[in-house]
PDB file of C-alpha atoms in Angstrom:
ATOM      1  CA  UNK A   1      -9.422 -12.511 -15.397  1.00 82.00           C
ATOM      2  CA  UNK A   2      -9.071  -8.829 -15.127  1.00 94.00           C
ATOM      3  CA  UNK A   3      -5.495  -7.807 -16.538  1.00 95.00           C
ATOM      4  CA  UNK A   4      -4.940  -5.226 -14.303  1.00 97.00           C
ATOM      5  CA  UNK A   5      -5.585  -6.988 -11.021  1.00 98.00           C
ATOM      6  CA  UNK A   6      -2.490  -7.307  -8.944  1.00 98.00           C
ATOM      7  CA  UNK A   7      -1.750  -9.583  -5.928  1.00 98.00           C
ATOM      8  CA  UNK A   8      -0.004  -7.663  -3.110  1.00 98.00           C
ATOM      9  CA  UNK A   9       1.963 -10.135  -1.072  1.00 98.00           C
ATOM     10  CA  UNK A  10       0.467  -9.351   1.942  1.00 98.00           C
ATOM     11  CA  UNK A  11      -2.869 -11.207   1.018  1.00 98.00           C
ATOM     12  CA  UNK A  12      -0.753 -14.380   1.334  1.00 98.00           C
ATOM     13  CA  UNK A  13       1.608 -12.945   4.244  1.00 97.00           C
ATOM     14  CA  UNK A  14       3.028 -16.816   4.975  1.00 98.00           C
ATOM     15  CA  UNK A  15       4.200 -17.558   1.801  1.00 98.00           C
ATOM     16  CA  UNK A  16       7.757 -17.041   1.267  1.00 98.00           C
ATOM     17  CA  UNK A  17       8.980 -14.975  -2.599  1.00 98.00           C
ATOM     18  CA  UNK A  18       9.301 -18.121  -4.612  1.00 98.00           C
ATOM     19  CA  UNK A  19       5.725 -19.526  -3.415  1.00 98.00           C
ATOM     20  CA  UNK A  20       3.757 -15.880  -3.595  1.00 98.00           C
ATOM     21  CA  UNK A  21       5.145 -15.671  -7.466  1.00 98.00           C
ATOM     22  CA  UNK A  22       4.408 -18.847  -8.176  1.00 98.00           C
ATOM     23  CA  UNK A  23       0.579 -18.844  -6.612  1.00 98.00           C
ATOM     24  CA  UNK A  24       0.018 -15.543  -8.434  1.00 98.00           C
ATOM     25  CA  UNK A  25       1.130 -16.581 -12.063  1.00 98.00           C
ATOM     26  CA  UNK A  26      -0.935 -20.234 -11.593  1.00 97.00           C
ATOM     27  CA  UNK A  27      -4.056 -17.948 -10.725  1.00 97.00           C
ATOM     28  CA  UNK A  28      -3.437 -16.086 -13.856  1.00 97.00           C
ATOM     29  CA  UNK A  29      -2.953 -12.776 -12.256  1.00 98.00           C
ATOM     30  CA  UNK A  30      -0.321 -11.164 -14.327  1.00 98.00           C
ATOM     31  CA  UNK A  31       0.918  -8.412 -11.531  1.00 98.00           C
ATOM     32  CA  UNK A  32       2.263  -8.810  -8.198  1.00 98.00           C
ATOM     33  CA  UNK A  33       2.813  -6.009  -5.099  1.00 98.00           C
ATOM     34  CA  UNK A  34       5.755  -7.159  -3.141  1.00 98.00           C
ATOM     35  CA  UNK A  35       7.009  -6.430   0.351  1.00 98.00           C
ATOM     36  CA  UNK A  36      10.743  -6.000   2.224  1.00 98.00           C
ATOM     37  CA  UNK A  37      10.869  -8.854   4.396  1.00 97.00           C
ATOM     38  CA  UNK A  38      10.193 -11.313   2.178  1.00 98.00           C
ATOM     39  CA  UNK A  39      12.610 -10.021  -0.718  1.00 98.00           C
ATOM     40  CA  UNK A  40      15.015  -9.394   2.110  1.00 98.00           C
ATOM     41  CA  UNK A  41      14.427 -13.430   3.231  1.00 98.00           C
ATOM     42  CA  UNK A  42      16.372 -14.104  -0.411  1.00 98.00           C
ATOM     43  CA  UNK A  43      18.586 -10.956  -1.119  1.00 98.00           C
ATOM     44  CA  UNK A  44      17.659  -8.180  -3.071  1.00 98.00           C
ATOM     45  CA  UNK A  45      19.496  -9.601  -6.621  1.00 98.00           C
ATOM     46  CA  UNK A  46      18.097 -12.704  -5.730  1.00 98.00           C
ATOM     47  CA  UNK A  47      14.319 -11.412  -5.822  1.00 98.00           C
ATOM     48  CA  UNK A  48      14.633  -9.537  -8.688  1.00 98.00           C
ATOM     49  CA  UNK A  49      15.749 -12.849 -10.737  1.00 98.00           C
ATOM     50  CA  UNK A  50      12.907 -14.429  -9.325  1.00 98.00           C
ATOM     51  CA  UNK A  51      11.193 -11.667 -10.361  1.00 98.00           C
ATOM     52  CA  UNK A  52      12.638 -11.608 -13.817  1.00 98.00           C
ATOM     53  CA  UNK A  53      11.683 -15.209 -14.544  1.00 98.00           C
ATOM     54  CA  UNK A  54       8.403 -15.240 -13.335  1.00 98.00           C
ATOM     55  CA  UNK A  55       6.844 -12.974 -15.898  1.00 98.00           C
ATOM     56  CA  UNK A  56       5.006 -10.677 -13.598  1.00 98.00           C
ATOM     57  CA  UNK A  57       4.695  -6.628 -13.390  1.00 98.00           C
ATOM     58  CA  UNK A  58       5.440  -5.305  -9.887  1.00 98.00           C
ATOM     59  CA  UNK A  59       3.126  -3.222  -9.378  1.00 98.00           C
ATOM     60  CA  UNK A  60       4.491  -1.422  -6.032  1.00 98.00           C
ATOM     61  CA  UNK A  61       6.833  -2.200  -3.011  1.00 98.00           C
ATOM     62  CA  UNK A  62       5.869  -1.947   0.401  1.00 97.00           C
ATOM     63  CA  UNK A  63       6.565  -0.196   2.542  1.00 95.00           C
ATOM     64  CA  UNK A  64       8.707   2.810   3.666  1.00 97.00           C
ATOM     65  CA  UNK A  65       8.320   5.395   5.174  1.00 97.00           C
ATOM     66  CA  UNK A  66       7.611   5.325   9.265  1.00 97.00           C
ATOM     67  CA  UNK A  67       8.875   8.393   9.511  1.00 95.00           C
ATOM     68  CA  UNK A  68       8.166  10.278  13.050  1.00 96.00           C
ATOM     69  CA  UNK A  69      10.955   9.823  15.490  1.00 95.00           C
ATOM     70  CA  UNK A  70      10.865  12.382  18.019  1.00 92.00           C
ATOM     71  CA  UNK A  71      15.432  12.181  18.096  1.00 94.00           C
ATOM     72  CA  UNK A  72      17.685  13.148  15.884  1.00 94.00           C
ATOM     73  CA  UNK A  73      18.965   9.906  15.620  1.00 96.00           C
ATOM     74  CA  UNK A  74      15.522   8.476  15.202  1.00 94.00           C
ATOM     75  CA  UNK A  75      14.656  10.302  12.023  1.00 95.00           C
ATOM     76  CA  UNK A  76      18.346  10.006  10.080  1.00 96.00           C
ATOM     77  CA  UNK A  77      17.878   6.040  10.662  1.00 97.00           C
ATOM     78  CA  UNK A  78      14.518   6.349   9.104  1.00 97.00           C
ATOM     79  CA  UNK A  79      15.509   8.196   6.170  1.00 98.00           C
ATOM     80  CA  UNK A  80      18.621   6.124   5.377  1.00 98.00           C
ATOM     81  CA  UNK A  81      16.244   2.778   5.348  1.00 98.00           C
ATOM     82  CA  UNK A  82      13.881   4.679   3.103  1.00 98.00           C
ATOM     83  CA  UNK A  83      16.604   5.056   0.572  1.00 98.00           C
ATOM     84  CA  UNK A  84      17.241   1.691   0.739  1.00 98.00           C
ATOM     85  CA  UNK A  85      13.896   0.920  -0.058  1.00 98.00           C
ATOM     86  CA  UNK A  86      13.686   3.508  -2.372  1.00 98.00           C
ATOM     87  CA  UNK A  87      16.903   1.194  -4.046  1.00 98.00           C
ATOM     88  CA  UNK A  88      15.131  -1.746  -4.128  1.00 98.00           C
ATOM     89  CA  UNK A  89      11.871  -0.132  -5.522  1.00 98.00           C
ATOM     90  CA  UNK A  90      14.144   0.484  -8.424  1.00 98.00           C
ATOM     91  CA  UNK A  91      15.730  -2.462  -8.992  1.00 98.00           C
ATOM     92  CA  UNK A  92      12.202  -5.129  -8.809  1.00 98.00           C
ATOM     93  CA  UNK A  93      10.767  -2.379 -11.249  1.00 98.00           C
ATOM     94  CA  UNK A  94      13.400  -3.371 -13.657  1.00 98.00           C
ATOM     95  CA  UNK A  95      13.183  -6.701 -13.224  1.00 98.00           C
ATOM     96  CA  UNK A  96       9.633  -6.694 -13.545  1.00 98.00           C
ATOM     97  CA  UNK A  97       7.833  -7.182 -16.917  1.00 98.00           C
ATOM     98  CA  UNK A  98       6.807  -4.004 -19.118  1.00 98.00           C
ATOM     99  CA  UNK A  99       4.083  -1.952 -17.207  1.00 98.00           C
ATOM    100  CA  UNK A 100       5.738  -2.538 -13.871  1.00 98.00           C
ATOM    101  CA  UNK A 101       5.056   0.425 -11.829  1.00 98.00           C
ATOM    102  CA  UNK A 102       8.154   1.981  -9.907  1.00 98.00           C
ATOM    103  CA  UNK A 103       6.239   2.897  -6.763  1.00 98.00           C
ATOM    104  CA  UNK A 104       7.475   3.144  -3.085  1.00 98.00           C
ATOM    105  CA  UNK A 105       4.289   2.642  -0.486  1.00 98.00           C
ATOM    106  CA  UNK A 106       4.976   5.022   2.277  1.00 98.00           C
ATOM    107  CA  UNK A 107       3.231   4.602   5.537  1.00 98.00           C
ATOM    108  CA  UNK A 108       3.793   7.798   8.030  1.00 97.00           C
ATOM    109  CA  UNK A 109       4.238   6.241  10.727  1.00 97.00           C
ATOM    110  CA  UNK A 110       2.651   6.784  14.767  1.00 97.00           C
ATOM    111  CA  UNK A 111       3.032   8.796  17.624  1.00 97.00           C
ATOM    112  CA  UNK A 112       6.619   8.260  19.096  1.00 94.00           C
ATOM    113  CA  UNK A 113       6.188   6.479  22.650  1.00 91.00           C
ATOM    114  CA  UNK A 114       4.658   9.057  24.641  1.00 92.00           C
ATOM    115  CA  UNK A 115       4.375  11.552  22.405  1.00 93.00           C
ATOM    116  CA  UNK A 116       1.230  13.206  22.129  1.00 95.00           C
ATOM    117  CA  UNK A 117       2.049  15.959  19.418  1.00 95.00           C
ATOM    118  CA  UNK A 118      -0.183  14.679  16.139  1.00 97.00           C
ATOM    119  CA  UNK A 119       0.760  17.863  14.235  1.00 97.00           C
ATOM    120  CA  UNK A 120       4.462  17.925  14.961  1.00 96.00           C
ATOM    121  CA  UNK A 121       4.553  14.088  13.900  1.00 97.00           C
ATOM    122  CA  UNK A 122       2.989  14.966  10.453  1.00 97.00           C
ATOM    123  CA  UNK A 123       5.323  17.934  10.186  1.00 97.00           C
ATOM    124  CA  UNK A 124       8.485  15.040  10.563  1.00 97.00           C
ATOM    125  CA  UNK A 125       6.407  13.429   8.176  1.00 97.00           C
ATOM    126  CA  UNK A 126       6.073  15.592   5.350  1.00 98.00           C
ATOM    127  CA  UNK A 127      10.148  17.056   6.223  1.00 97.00           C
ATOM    128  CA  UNK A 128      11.238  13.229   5.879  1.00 98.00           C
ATOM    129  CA  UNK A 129       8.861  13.353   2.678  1.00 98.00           C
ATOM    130  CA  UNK A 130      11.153  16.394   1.341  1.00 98.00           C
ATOM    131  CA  UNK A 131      14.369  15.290   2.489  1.00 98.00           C
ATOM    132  CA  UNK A 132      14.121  11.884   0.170  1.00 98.00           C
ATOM    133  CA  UNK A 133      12.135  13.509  -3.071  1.00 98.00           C
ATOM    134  CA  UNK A 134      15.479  13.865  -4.985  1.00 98.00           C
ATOM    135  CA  UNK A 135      17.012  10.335  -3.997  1.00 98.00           C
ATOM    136  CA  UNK A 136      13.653   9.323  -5.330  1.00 98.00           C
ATOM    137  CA  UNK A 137      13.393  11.459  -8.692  1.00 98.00           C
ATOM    138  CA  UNK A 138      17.413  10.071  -9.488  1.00 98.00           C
ATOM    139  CA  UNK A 139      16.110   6.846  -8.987  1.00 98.00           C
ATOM    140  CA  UNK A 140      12.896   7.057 -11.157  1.00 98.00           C
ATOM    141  CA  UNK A 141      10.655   5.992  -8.166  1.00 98.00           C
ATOM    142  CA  UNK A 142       7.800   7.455  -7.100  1.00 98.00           C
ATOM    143  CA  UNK A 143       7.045   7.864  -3.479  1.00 98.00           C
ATOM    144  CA  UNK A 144       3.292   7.472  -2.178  1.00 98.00           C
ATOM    145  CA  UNK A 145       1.861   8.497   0.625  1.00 98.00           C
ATOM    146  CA  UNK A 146      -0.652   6.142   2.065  1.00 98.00           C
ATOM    147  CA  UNK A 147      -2.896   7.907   4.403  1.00 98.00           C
ATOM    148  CA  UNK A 148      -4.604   5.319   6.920  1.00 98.00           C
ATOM    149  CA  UNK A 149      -7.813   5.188   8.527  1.00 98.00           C
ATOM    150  CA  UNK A 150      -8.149   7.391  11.765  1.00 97.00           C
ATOM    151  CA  UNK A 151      -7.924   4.455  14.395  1.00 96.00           C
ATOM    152  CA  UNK A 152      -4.249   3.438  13.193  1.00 97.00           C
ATOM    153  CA  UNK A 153      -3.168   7.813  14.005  1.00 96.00           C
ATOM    154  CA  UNK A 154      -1.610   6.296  17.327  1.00 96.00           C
ATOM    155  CA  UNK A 155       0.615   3.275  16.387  1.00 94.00           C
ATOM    156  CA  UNK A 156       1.101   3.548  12.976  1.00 96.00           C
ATOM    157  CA  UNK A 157       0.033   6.513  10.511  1.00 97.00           C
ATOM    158  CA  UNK A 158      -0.495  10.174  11.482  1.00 98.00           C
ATOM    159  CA  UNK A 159      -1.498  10.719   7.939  1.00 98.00           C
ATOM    160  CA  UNK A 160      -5.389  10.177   7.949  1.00 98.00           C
ATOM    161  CA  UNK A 161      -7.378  11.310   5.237  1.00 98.00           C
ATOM    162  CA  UNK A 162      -6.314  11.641   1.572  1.00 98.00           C
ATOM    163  CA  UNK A 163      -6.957  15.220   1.929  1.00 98.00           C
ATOM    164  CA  UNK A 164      -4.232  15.018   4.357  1.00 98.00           C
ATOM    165  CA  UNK A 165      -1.655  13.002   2.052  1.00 98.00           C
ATOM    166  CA  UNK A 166      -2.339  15.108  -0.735  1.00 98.00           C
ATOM    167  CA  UNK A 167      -1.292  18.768   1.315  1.00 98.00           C
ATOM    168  CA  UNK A 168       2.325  17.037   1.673  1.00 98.00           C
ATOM    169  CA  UNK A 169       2.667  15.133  -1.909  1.00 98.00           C
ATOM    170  CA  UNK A 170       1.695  18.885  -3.916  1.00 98.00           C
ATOM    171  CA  UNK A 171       4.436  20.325  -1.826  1.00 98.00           C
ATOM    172  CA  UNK A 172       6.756  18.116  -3.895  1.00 98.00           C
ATOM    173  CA  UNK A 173       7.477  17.067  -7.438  1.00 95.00           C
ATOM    174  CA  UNK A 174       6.459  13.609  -8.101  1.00 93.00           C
ATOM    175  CA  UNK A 175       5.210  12.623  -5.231  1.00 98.00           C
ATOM    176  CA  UNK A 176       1.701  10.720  -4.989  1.00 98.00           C
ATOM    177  CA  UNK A 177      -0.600   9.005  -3.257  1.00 98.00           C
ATOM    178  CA  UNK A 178      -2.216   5.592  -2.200  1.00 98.00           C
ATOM    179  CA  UNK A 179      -6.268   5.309  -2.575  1.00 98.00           C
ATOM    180  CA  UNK A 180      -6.902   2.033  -0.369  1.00 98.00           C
ATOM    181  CA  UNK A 181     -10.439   1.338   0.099  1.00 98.00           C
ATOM    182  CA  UNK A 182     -10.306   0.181   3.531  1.00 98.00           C
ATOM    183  CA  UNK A 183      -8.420   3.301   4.554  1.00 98.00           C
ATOM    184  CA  UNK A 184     -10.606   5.910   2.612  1.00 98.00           C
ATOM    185  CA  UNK A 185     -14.124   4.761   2.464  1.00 98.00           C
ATOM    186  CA  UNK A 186     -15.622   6.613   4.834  1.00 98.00           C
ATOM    187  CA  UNK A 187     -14.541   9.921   4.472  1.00 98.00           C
ATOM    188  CA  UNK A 188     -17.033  12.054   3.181  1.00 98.00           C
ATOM    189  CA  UNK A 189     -14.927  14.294   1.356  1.00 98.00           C
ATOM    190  CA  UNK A 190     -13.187  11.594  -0.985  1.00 98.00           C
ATOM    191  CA  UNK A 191     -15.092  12.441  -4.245  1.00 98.00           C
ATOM    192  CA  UNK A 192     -13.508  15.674  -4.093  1.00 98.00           C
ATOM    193  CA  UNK A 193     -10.304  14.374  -2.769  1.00 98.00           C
ATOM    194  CA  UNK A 194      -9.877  12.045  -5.421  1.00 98.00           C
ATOM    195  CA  UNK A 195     -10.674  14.393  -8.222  1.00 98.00           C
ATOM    196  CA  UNK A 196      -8.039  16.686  -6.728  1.00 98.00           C
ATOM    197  CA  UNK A 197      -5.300  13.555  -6.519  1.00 98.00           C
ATOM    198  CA  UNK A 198      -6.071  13.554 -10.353  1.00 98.00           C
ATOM    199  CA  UNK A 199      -2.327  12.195 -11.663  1.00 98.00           C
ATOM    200  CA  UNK A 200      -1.070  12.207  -8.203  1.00 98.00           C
ATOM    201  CA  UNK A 201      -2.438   8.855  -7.962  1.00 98.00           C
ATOM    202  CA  UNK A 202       0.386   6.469  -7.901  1.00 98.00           C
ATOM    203  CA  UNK A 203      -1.325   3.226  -6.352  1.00 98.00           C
ATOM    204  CA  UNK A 204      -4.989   1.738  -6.268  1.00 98.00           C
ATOM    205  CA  UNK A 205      -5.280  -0.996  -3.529  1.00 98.00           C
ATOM    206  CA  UNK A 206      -9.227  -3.085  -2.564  1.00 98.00           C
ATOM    207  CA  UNK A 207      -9.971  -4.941   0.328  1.00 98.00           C
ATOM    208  CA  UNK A 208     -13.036  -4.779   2.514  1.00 98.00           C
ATOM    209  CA  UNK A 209     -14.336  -3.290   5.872  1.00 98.00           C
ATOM    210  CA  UNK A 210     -15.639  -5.844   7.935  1.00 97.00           C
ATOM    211  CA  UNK A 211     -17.744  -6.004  11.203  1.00 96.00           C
ATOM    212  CA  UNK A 212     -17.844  -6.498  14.309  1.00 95.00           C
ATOM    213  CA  UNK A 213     -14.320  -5.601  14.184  1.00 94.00           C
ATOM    214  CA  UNK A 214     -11.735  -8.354  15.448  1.00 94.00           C
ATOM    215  CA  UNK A 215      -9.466  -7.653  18.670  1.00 93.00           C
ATOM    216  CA  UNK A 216      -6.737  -6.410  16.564  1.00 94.00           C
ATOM    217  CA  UNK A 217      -7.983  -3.917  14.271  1.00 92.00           C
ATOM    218  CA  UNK A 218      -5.138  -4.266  12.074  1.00 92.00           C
ATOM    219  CA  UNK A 219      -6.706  -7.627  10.776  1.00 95.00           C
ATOM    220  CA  UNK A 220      -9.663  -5.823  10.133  1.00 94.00           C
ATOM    221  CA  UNK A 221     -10.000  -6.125   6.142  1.00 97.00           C
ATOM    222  CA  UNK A 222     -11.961  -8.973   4.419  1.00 97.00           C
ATOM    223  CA  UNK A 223     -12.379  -9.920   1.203  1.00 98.00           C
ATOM    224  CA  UNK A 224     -14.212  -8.032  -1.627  1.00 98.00           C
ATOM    225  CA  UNK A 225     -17.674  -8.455  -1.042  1.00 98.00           C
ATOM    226  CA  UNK A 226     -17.931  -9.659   2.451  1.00 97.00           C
ATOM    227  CA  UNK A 227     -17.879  -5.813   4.171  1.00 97.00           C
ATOM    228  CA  UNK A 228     -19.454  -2.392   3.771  1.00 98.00           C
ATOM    229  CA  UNK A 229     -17.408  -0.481   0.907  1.00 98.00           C
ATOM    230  CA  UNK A 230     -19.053  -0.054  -2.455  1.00 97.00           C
ATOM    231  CA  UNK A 231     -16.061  -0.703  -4.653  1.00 98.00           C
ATOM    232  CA  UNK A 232     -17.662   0.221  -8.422  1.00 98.00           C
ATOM    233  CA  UNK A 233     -18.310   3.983  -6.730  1.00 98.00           C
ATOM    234  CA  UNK A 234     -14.498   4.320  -5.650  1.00 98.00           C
ATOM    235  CA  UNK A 235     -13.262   2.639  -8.875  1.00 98.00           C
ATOM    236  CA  UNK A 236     -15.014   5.028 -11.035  1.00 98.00           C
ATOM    237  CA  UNK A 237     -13.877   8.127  -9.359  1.00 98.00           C
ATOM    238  CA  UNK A 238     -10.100   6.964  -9.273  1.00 98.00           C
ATOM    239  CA  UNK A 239     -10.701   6.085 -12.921  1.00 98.00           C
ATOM    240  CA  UNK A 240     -12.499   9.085 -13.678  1.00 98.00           C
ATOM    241  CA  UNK A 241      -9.452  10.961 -12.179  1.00 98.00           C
ATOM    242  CA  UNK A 242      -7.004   8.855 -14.660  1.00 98.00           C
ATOM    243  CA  UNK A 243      -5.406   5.971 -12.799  1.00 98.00           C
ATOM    244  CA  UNK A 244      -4.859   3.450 -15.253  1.00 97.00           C
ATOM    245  CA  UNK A 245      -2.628   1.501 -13.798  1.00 98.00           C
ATOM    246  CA  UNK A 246      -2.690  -2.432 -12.048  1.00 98.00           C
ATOM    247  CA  UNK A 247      -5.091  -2.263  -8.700  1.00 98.00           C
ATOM    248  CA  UNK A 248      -3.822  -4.500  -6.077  1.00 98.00           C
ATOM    249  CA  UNK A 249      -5.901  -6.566  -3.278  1.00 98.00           C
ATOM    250  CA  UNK A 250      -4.331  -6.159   0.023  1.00 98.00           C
ATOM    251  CA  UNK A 251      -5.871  -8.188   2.747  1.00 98.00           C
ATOM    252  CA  UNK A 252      -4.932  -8.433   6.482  1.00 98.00           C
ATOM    253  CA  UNK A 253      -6.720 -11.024   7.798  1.00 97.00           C
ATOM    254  CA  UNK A 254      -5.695 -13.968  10.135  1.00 97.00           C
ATOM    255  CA  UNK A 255      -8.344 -16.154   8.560  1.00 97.00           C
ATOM    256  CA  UNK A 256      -7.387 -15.463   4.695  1.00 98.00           C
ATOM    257  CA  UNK A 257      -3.591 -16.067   6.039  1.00 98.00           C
ATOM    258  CA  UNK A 258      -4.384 -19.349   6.923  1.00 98.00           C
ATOM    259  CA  UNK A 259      -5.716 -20.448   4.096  1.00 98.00           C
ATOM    260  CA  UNK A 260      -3.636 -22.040   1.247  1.00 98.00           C
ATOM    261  CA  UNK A 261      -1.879 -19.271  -0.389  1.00 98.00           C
ATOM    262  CA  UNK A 262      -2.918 -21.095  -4.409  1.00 98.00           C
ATOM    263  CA  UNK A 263      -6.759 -21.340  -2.943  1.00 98.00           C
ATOM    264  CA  UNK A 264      -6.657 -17.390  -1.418  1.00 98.00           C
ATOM    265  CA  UNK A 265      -4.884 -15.942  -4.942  1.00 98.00           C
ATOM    266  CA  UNK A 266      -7.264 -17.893  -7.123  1.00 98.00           C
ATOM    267  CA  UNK A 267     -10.560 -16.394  -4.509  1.00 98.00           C
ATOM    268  CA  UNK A 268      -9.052 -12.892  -5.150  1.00 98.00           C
ATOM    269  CA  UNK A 269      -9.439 -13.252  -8.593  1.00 98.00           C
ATOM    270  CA  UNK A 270     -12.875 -14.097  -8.457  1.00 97.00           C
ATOM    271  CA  UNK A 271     -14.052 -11.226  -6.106  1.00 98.00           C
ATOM    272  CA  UNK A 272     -12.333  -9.115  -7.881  1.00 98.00           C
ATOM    273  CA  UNK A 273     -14.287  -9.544 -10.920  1.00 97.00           C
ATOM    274  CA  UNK A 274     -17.151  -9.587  -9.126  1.00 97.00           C
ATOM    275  CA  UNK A 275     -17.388  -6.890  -7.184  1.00 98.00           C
ATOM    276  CA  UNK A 276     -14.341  -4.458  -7.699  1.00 97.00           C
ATOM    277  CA  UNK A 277     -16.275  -2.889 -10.766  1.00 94.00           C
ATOM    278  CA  UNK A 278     -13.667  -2.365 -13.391  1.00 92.00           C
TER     279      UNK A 278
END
């Protein structure tokens, strides 16, 4: 078992807190990436006893961020439930084992209905970036910005390359960035891209790309080893560039949902070794 493998919740997106700690200490994966909803399903102090007792690093919460209201009103509600969330990264940190990783995911966000400005929705972006850096440095978390493949620019992430992330987190101290496979893999300037992240990399996440696409794209990422990505090439850059830290498998995918949560945490384990190259 690799001991920095970590099992981001939404690999087993039907199991509730209690069942997703359980399945991922049983498979003898020692770290865990959580999510809101299902910490908000049992109340923040709640999850971080459960968090506390189970023995398990956190290696990152998901998600903030969706930041690109077009209103006023729009973008104040966004950055009030982003320090919320920047809160609760705190607090599951803590409760976490030694090695847990304070680390907010942040996903931009879309176009707002209608909208058709892509540069003035990254420039709300990167402002709501700014606006929460210091309610982020008080809290000791670290906010990452998780740029997302080009076909999600519409609906959910204006932020597409890492190139892209990384012009907004150097504008700020402490902020970093998300390297996720299934996001990155294409672009043919991530060598360079990664060596520039360097320490800005705050989170390393694996899935695959698989064909023929489904109908929702979203559902789009397999398993290690059943897509197109050639994991021991990325690994070794983002190592090369100093990440160190737990690397968490993050799979949306209907089938793999389906599946018994115990059965999909103790699969991960095993394409992990094989194929993740680390």
């Amino acid at each position: 078992m690799n001991p920095r493998l970590s099992l981001n919740q939404a690999t087993i997106k039907y199991a509730d807190l209690p069942t997703a700690l359980h399945v991922t200490t049983e498979a003898g994966i020692a770290s865990i990436g959580l999510w809101r909803e299902p910490v908000a399903a049992v109340g923040l102090a709640e999850a971080a006893r459960m968090v506390a007792d189970s023995g398990l690093r956190v290696s990152s919460l998901c998600r903030g961020g969706f930041f690109t209201a077009a209103d006023d009103a729009g973008r104040r509600a966004a950055l009030d439930e982003n320090r919320r969330a920047i809160e609760e990264t705190a607090t599951l940190c803590a409760a976490g084992a030694p090695g847990s990783a304070p680390v907010l995911v942040l996903v931009a966000g879309g176009l707002p209905r209608g909208d058709r400005d892509l540069p003035g929705a990254r420039a709300r972006a990167r402002d709501a970036v700014g606006a929460l850096v210091d309610d982020a440095t008080a809290a000791g978390v670290v906010l990452a910005i998780e740029p997302m493949h080009p076909i999600y620019a519409a609906d959910r992430g204006v932020i597409s390359t890492l190139g892209q992330a990384l012009d907004v987190a150097e504008q700020f101290p402490g902020v970093g960035v998300v390297v996720d496979t299934f996001h990155v893999w294409w672009d043919p300037q991530l060598d360079g891209q990664i060596r520039r992240a360097g320490p800005r990399i705050a989170s390393y996440q694996v899935c695959d790309w698989i064909t023929p696409l489904p109908p929702d794209a979203l559902l789009a990422r397999g398993m290690m080893g059943e897509g197109h990505i050639g994991f021991p090439a990325v690994s070794k850059l983002v190592t090369e560039a100093g990440y160190a830290g737990d690397v968490e498998v993050e799979i949306f995918n209907q089938a793999v949902w389906d599946a018994d949560p115990a059965e999909v945490a103790t699969r991960t384990a095993t394409a992990f070794d094989d194929y993740v190259g680390l």
